[in-house]
């Protein structure tokens, strides 16, 4: 299987090359030239472990990796680091099944991909005889940064630089990042929002002079954001696994459709669900849930993507995004792989801050449903779910559940539904605690303690004692200082 650029202007690559490179030279994203079929029947997958399914999915996409290579990557990634023995529990809450993707080291779903990406990348470097040091640049809305730092800390021949929006992440998220250990880790707050950070990172990638300077230093850039295909493919596995678990529970019969609801920011997670559907998992509607930054809701409803709008800081900060990078991949597939068309849309986004898709793409969007929830609705949803079912959701997951409730009301569709549950409630402890009726506390850490005292839900190991850890990263930068920061990190 080869990987091509969504903008049609570059040569194709093997999976290993695409993982190392991160983003294509023509600024497009790498996509597989065909979506592979599931390597087993729906009946056969019922009793498979997470590791078996991850192996099967990843090796179907990454055909240039040997069987042993993929097995080693999977075994290294999905082990006791996860605080759930089945890696991704599927739990009934209210009217839906929650796919709990947050039992890894940093308590967010980003661990699902970022526990394995360092293995996939170092394997790729060996395969491609890449002897340069790989410098991982990461823009984060809060969760990717910490998961990438954990994944790459002290990995030989790599350096990792993370940029997060100053005041755009929760107190717990920030503390997780700025206390990160590891000789090769670098963390900066930037004066701007996530889109600024992501645009800055893309700009560094596209600066060929800078790439030459780095090459002289024996270094090469790569990405841990979901623009890297090595992030996306491991995420497909958990949607396949979700279906296997529902079969096992008897919640569905083989072949019966499910709906999937994904709280969406950069469109990576929901794109992985789309790929799982293309592979043969029976999925009906892909429900894309947004917070007040509802550019995707509007896009799905109108075919017009318009970022000229107010930007809101919400209590689901990982979705405070207006430029959803991975949407480019979906548009490419829906356009019939028309790279020139996608390049024109992305240029329009750059220049005019909006674009309108063709009727063909718009028709393809019909399998998606878009909805959004505001902060107040999110908090009410957390409170109601806890009161009625004793189930605790984080703010992002609650956005998804609220949109699901609205979807059901609007359509009457009673299809068995899986909600991608993307973070531990403790990462957003202040909002969650207040939503279930707990009083004001002095800081985010006091909310963690209060939430635990009330609910008894286990605190993820990675979040314990965070307030007492040494702060190791204090840099705050302007957007135009990001490149300099990367150079400094390599000294
Ligand atoms: C990253 C993140 C999201 C958004 O996922 P995308 O793949 O960017 O759409 C949602 N919830 C949480 C908790 C996240 O960390």
PDB file of C-alpha atoms in Angstrom, residues 13 168 175 197 267 306 309 342 350 357 369 404 467:
ATOM      1  CA  UNK A  13       5.453   7.088  -0.234  1.00  0.00           C
ATOM      2  CA  UNK A 168      -6.286  27.773  26.355  1.00  0.00           C
ATOM      3  CA  UNK A 175       0.523  21.091  34.772  1.00  0.00           C
ATOM      4  CA  UNK A 197      -0.125  26.992  17.132  1.00  0.00           C
ATOM      5  CA  UNK A 267     -11.353  15.649  12.786  1.00  0.00           C
ATOM      6  CA  UNK A 306     -16.190  29.343   6.989  1.00  0.00           C
ATOM      7  CA  UNK A 309     -16.432  33.730  13.108  1.00  0.00           C
ATOM      8  CA  UNK A 342      -8.610  19.762  -2.671  1.00  0.00           C
ATOM      9  CA  UNK A 350      -5.938  30.188   3.368  1.00  0.00           C
ATOM     10  CA  UNK A 357     -17.449  22.084  -1.660  1.00  0.00           C
ATOM     11  CA  UNK A 369     -24.560  14.291  11.049  1.00  0.00           C
ATOM     12  CA  UNK A 404     -26.508  12.256  20.460  1.00  0.00           C
ATOM     13  CA  UNK A 467       0.531  19.689  42.053  1.00  0.00           C
TER      14      UNK A 467
END
